[in-house]
CSV table of C-alpha atoms and ligand atoms in Angstrom, one decimal:
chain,number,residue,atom,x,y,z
A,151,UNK,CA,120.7,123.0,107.1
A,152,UNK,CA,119.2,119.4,105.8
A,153,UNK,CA,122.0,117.1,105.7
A,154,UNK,CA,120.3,113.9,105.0
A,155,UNK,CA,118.0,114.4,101.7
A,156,UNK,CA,114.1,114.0,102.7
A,157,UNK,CA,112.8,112.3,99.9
A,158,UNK,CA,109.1,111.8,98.8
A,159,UNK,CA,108.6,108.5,100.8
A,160,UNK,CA,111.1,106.2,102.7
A,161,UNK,CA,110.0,103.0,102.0
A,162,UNK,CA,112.8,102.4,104.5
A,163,UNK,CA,112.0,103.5,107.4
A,164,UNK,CA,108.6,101.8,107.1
A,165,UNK,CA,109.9,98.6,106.7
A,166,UNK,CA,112.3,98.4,109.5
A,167,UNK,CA,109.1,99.0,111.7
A,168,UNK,CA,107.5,96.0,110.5
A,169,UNK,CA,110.0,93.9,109.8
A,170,UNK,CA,109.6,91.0,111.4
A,171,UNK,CA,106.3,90.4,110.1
A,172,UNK,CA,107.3,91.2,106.5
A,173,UNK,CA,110.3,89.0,106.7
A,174,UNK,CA,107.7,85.9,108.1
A,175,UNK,CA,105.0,86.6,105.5
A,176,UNK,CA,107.7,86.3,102.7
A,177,UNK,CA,109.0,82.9,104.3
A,178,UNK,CA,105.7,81.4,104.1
A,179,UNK,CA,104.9,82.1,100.9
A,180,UNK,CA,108.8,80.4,100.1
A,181,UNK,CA,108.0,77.2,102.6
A,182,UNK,CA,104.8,76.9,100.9
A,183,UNK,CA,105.6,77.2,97.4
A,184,UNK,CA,102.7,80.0,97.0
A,185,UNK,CA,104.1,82.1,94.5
A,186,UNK,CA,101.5,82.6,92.0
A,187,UNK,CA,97.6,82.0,93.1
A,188,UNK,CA,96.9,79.9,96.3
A,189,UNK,CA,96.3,80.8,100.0
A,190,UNK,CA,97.9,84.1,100.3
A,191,UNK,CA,96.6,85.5,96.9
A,192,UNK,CA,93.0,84.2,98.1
A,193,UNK,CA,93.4,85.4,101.6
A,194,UNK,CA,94.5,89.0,100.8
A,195,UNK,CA,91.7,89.4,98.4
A,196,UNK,CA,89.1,88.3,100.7
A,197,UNK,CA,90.6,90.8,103.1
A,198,UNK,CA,90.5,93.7,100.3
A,199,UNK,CA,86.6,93.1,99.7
A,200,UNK,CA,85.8,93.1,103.4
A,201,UNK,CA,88.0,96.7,103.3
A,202,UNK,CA,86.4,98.0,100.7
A,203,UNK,CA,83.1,96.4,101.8
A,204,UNK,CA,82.4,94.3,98.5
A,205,UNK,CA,81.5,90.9,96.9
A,206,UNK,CA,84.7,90.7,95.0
A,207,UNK,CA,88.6,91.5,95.1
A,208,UNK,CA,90.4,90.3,92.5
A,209,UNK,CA,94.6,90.5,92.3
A,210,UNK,CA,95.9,91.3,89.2
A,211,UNK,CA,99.8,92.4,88.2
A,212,UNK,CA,99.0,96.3,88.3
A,213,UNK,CA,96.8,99.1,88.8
A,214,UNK,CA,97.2,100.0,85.1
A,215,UNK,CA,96.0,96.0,84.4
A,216,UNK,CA,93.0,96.8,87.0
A,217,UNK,CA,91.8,99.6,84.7
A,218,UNK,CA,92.6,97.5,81.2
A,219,UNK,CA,90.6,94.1,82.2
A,220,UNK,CA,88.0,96.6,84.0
A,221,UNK,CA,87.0,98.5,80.7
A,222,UNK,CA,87.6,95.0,78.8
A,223,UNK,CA,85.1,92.7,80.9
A,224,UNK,CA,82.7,95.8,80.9
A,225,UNK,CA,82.8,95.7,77.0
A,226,UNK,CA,84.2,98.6,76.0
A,227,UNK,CA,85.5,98.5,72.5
A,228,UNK,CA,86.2,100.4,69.2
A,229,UNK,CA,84.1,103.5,68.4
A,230,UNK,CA,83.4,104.1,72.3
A,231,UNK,CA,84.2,106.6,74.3
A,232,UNK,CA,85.1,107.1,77.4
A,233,UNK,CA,84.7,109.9,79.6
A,234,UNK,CA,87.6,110.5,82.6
A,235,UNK,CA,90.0,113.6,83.7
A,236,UNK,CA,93.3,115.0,81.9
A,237,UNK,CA,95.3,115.2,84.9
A,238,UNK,CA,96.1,111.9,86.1
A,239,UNK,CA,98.8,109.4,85.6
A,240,UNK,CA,99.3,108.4,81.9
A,241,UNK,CA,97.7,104.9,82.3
A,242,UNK,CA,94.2,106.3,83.1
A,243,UNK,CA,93.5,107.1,79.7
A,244,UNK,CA,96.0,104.2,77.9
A,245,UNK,CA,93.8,101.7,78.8
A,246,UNK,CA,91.1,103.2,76.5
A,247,UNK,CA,92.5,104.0,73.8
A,248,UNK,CA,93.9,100.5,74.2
A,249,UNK,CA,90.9,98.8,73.3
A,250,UNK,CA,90.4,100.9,70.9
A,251,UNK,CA,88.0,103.2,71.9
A,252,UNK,CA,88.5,106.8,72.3
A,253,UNK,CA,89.8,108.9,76.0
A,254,UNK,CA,86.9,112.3,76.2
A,255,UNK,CA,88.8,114.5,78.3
A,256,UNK,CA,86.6,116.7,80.9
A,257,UNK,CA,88.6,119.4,82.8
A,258,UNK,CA,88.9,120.2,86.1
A,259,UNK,CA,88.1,121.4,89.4
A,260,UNK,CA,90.5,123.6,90.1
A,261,UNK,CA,90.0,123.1,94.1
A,262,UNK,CA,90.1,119.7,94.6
A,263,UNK,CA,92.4,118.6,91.1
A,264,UNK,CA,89.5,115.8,90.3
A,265,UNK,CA,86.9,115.5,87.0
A,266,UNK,CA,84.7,118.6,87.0
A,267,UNK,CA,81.9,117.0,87.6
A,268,UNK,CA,79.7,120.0,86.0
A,269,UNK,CA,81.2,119.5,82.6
A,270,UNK,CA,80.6,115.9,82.2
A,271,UNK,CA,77.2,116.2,80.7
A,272,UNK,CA,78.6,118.5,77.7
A,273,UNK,CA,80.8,115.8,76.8
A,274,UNK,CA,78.4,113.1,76.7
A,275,UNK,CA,77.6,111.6,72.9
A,276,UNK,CA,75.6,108.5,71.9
A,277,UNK,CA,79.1,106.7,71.4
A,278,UNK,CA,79.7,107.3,75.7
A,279,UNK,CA,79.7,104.1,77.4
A,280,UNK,CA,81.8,104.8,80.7
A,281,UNK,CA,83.6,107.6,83.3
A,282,UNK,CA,86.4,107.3,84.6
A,283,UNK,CA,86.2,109.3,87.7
A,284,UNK,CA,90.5,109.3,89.5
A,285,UNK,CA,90.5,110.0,93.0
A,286,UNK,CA,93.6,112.2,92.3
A,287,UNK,CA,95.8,112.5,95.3
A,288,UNK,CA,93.7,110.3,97.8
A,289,UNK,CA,90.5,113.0,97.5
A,290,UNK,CA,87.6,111.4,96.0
A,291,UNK,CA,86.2,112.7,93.6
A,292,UNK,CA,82.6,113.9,93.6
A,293,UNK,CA,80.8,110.6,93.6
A,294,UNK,CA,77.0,112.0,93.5
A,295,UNK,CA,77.0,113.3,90.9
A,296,UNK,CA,79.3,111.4,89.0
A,297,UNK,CA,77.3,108.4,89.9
A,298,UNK,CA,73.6,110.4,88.8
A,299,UNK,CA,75.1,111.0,85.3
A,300,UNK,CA,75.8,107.9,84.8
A,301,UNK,CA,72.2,106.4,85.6
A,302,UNK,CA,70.8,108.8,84.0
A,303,UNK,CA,72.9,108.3,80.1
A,304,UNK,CA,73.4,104.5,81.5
A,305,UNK,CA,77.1,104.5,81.6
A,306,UNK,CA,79.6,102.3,83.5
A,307,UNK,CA,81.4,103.8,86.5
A,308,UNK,CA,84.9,102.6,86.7
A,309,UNK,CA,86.9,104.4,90.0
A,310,UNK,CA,90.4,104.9,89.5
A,311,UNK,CA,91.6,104.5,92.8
A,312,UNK,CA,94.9,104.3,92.8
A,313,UNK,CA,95.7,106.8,94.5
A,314,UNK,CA,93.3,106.6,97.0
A,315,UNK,CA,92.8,103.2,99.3
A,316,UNK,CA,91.0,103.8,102.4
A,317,UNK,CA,89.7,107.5,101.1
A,318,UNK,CA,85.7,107.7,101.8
A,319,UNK,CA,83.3,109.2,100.5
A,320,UNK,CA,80.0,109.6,102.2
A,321,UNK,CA,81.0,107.1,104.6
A,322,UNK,CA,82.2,104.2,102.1
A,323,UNK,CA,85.5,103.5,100.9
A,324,UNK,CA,86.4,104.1,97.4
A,325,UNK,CA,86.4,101.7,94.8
A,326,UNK,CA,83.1,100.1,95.7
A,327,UNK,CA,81.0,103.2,94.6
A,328,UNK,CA,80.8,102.2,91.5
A,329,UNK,CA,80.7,99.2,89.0
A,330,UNK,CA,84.3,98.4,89.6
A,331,UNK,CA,87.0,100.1,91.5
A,332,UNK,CA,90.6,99.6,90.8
A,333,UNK,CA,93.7,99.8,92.4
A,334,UNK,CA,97.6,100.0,92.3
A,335,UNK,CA,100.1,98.3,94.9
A,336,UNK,CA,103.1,100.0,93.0
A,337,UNK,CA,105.8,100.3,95.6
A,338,UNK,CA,105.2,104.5,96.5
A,339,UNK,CA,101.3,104.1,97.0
A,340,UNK,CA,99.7,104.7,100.3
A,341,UNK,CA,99.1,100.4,100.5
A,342,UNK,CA,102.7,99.2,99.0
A,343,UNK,CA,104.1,96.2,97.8
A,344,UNK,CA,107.9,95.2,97.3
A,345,UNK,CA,107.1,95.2,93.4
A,346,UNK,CA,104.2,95.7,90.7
A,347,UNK,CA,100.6,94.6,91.8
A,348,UNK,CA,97.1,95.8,91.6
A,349,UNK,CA,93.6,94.8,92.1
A,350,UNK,CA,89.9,95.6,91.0
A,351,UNK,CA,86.6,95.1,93.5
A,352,UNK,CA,83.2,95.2,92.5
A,353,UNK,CA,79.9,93.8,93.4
A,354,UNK,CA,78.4,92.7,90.0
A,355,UNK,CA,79.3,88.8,90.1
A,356,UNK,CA,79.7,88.9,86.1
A,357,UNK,CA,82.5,91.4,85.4
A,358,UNK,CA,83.9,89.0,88.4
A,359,UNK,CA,83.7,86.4,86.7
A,360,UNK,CA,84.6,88.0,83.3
A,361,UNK,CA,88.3,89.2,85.0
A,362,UNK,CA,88.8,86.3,86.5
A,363,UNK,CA,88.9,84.7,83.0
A,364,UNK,CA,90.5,87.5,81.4
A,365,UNK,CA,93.4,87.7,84.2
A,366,UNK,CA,94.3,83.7,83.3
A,367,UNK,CA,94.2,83.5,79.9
A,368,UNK,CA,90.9,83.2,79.6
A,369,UNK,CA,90.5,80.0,81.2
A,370,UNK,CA,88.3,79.1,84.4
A,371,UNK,CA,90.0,75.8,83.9
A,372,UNK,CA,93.8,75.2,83.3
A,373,UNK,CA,94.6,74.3,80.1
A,374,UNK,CA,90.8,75.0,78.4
A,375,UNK,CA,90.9,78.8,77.4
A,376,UNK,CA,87.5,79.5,76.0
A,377,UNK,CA,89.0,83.1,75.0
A,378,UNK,CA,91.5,84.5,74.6
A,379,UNK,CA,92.7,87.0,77.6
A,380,UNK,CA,96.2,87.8,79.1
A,381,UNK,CA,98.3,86.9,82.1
A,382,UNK,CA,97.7,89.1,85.1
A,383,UNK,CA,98.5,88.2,88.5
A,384,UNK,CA,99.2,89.3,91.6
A,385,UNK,CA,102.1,87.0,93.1
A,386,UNK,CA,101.6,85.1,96.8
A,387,UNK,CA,105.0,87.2,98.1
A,388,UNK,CA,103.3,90.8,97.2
A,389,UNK,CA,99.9,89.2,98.7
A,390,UNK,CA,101.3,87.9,102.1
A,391,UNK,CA,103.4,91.7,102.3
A,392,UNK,CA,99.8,93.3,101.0
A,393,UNK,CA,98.2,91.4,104.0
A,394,UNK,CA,100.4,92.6,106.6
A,395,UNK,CA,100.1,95.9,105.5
A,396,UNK,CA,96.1,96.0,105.2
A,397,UNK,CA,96.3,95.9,108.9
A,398,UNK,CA,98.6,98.8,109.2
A,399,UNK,CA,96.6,100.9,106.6
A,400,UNK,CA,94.2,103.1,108.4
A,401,UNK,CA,96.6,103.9,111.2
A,402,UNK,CA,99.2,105.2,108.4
A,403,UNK,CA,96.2,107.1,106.4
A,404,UNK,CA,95.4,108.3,109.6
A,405,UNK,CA,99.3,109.8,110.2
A,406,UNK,CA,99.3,111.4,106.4
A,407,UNK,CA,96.1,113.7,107.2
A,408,UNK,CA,97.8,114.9,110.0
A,409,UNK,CA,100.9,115.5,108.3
A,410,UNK,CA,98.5,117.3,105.6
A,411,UNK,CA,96.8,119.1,108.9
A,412,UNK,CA,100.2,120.2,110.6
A,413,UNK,CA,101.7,121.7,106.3
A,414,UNK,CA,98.1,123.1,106.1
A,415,UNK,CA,98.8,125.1,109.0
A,416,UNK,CA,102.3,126.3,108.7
A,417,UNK,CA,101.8,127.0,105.1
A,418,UNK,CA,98.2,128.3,104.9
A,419,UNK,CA,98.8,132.0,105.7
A,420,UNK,CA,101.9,132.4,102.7
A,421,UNK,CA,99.5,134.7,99.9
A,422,UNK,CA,101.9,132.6,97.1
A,423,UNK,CA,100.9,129.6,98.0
A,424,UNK,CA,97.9,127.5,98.1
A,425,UNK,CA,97.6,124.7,100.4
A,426,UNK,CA,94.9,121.8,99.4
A,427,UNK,CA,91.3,122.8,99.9
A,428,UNK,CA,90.1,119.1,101.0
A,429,UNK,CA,87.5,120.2,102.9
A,430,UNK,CA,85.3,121.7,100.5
A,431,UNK,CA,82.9,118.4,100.6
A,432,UNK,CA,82.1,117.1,104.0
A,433,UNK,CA,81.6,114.1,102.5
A,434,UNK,CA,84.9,113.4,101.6
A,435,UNK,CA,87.7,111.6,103.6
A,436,UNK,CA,91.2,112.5,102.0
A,437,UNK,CA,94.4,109.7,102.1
A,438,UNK,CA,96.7,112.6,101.0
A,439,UNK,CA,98.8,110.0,98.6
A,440,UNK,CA,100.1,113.6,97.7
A,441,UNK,CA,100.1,116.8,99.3
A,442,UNK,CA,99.8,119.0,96.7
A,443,UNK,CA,100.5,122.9,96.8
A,444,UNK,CA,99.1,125.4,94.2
A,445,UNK,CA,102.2,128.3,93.6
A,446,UNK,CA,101.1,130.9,92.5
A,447,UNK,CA,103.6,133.5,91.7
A,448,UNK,CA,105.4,131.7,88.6
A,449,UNK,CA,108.3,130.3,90.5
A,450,UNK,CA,107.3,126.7,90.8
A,451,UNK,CA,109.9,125.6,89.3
A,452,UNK,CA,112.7,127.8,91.1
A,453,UNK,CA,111.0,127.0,94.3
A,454,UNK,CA,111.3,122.9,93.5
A,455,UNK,CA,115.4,123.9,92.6
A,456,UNK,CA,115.5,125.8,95.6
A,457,UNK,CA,114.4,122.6,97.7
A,458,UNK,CA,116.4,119.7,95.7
A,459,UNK,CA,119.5,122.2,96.4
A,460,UNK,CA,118.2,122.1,100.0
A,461,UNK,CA,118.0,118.9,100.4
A,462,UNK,CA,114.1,118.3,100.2
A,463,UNK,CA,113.0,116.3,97.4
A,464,UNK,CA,109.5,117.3,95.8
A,465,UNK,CA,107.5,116.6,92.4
A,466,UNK,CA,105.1,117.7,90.1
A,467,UNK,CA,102.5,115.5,89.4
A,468,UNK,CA,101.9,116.2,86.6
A,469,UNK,CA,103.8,118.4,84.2
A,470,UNK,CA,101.6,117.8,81.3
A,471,UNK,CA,98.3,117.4,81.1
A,472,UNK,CA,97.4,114.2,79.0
A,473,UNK,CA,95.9,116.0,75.7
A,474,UNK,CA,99.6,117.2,75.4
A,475,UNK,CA,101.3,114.6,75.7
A,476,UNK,CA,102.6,113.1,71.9
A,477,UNK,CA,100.7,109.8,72.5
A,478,UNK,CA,97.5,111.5,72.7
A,479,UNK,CA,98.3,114.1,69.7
A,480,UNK,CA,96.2,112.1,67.7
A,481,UNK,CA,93.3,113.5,69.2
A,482,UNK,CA,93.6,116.5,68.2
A,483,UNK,CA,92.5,118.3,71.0
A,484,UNK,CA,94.1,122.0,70.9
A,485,UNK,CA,95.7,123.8,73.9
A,486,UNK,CA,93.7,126.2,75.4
A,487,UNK,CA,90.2,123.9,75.1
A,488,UNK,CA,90.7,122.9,78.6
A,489,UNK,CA,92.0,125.6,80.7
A,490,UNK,CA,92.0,125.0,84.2
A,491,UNK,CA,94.2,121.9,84.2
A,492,UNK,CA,96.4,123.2,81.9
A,493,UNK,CA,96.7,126.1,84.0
A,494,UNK,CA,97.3,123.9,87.1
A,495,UNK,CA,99.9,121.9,85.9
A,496,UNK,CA,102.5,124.7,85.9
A,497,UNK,CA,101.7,125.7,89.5
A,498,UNK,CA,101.2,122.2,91.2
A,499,UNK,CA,104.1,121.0,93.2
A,500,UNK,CA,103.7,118.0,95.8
A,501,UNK,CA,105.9,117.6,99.1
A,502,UNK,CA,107.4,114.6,100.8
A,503,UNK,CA,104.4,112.6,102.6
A,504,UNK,CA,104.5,109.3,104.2
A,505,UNK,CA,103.1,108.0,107.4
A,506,UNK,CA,106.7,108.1,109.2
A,507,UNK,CA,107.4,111.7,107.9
A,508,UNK,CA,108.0,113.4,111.6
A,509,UNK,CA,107.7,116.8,112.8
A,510,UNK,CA,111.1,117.7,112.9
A,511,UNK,CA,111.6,117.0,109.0
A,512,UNK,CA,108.1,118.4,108.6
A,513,UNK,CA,109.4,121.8,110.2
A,514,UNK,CA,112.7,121.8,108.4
A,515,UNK,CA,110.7,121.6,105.1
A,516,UNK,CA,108.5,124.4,106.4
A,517,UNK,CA,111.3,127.1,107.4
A,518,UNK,CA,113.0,126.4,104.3
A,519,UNK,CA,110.2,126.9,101.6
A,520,UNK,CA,109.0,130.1,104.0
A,521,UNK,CA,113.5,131.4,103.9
A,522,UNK,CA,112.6,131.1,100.0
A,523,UNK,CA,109.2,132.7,99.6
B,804,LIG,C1,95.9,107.4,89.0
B,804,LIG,C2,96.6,106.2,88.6
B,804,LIG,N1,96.1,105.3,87.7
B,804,LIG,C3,96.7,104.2,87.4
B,804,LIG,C4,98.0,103.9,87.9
B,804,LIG,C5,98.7,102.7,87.4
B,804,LIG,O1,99.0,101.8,88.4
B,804,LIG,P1,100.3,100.8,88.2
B,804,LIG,O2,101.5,101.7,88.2
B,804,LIG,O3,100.2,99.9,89.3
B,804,LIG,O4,100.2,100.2,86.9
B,804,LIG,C6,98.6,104.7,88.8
B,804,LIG,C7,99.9,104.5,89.5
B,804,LIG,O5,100.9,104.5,89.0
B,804,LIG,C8,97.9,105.9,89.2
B,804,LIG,O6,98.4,106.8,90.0
């Protein structure tokens, strides 16, 4: 019997361990009056471009703002379209039709839950400009060939990586495989603020300089806006937190594959249940922001009641994929035209993960979902 509810993360439990140095950070931003731009802003982004091994880290107020001024300062506009996955997190695909161009939806590989890299070409048109590739659950996706398509048709590469700080692929962190990488400090993702914050990184001093403007009202220099842009920033409190955090970052990564490695095991031999096949590309390094089973008998859903009755919180991510969804009706792309993700999204369920998940709770999870199957 559970009697204290695992939930997906305990945000928690994490801070109590690093308390002391959150509860500093915070009071120097407050002594110094950094709250918006200033040392700790400009400090934790030259700390994200040495992580992610880049020129240029730039904070902005969300991941979803990362992708928007990414695609903006690239040029994407009206009558383009852009290339990226159905089965992500809503904002993926806002962005684009945001600006007014159009989301070109590519199914999926049903093994690793990212862009099937195989179908991209088919869906390539002389409007194409960009792919989105989304490093869905902290696995990248298949960055070779993603990366060949687009030299070959000339098309931007913008990583969603929001899901996936500190994943690798071929020995290089995500987000600086392609022209800009973007990323999400909302308060459940593997790096976590205490609020709303993201950032993009790229090498190409341009779009830098581009999202810079963009991010401040289009203004290098307070009070002349030579455009017109938006207010996006990433505030000196959820910097000076980010900052401490960095440092923990590979060490908690570290503790969520072998979480992944320990459910793998105790789960891999039930035949209604697939466990995540992350392996599959040696050249990938997984995060696991979410470990993600594959049921496969139709009882998903009675197996996620059976758990929340139990005491074990889980989710699906995602119940729809986005070409169902009422905000993209306007598409008009019809059900059945991309198969595998629809398919996947009634048979994906995600467990509780987080670096200070321990065996015990790991177990208890275990013997309940094997009492049910
Ligand atoms: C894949 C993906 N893209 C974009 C976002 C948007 O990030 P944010 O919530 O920080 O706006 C998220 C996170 O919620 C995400 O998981």
């Amino acid at each position: 019997m559970i009697t204290k509810k695992i939930q997906m993360v305990d945000l928690y439990t994490q801070y109590k361990l690093i308390k002391k140095e959150i509860n500093g950070a915070i009071e120097s931003v407050i002594k110094d009056s950094a709250f918006i731009g200033g040392f700790y802003v400009e400090k934790f982004e030259k700390e994200m471009a040495e992580y992610c091994d880049t020129k240029y880290a730039l904070g902005l107020n969300s991941g979803t703002d990362a992708l928007y001024l990414a695609l903006w300062a690239l040029g994407i506009k009206e009558g383009d379209e852009v290339i990226t996955t159905p089965f992500t997190f809503f904002a993926t695909a806002e962005v684009i039709t945001r600006l007014g161009a159009k989301p070109v939806f590519v199914d999926i590989d049903p093994n690793t839950f990212n862009i099937d890299e195989n179908l991209i070409e088919e869906k390539i048109t002389n409007k194409t400009k960009a792919i989105i590739p989304v490093h869905l659950f902290g696995l990248p996706a298949n960055m070779d060939k993603i990366l060949e398509i687009a030299k070959k048709y000339k098309l931007f590469v913008i990583e969603d990586a929001c899901q996936a700080i500190g994943a690798e692929y071929d020995g290089k962190k995500v987000g600086g495989l392609g022209d800009v990488g973007c990323f999400s400090f909302f308060p459940s993702k593997n790096l976590n603020g205490y609020g709303d914050g993201g950032m993009v990184v790229t090498n190409n001093e341009k779009i830098a300089e581009k999202i810079k403007m963009l991010r401040n009202h289009g203004s290098k220099i307070k009070y002349f806006n030579d455009e017109i842009g938006v207010s996006s920033r990433l505030d000196g409190i959820q910097a000076a937190i980010l900052s401490v955090k960095l440092k923990y970052l590979n060490k908690w990564n570290k503790s969520r594959q072998n979480i992944a490695d320990i459910y793998n095991k105790l789960l891999g031999d039930i035949n209604s249940i697939e466990v995540p096949k992350y392996n599959l590309d040696k050249k990938t390094k997984h995060v696991y922001h979410q470990y993600t089973l594959k049921i496969k008998n139709g009882k998903r859903d009675e197996l996620k009641k059976y758990l929340e009755e139990n005491n074990v919180s889980s989710m699906i991510y995602y119940p729809l994929p986005l070409h169902f969804l009422k905000a993209f009706e306007y598409l008009k792309i019809k059900k059945g035209s991309l198969p595998v993700v629809e398919k996947m999204c009634g048979e994906v369920l995600s467990l509780p993960i987080y670096a200070e998940l321990d065996d015990k709770k790991i177990i208890d999870i275990v013997k309940l979902i094997k009492k049910y199957v």
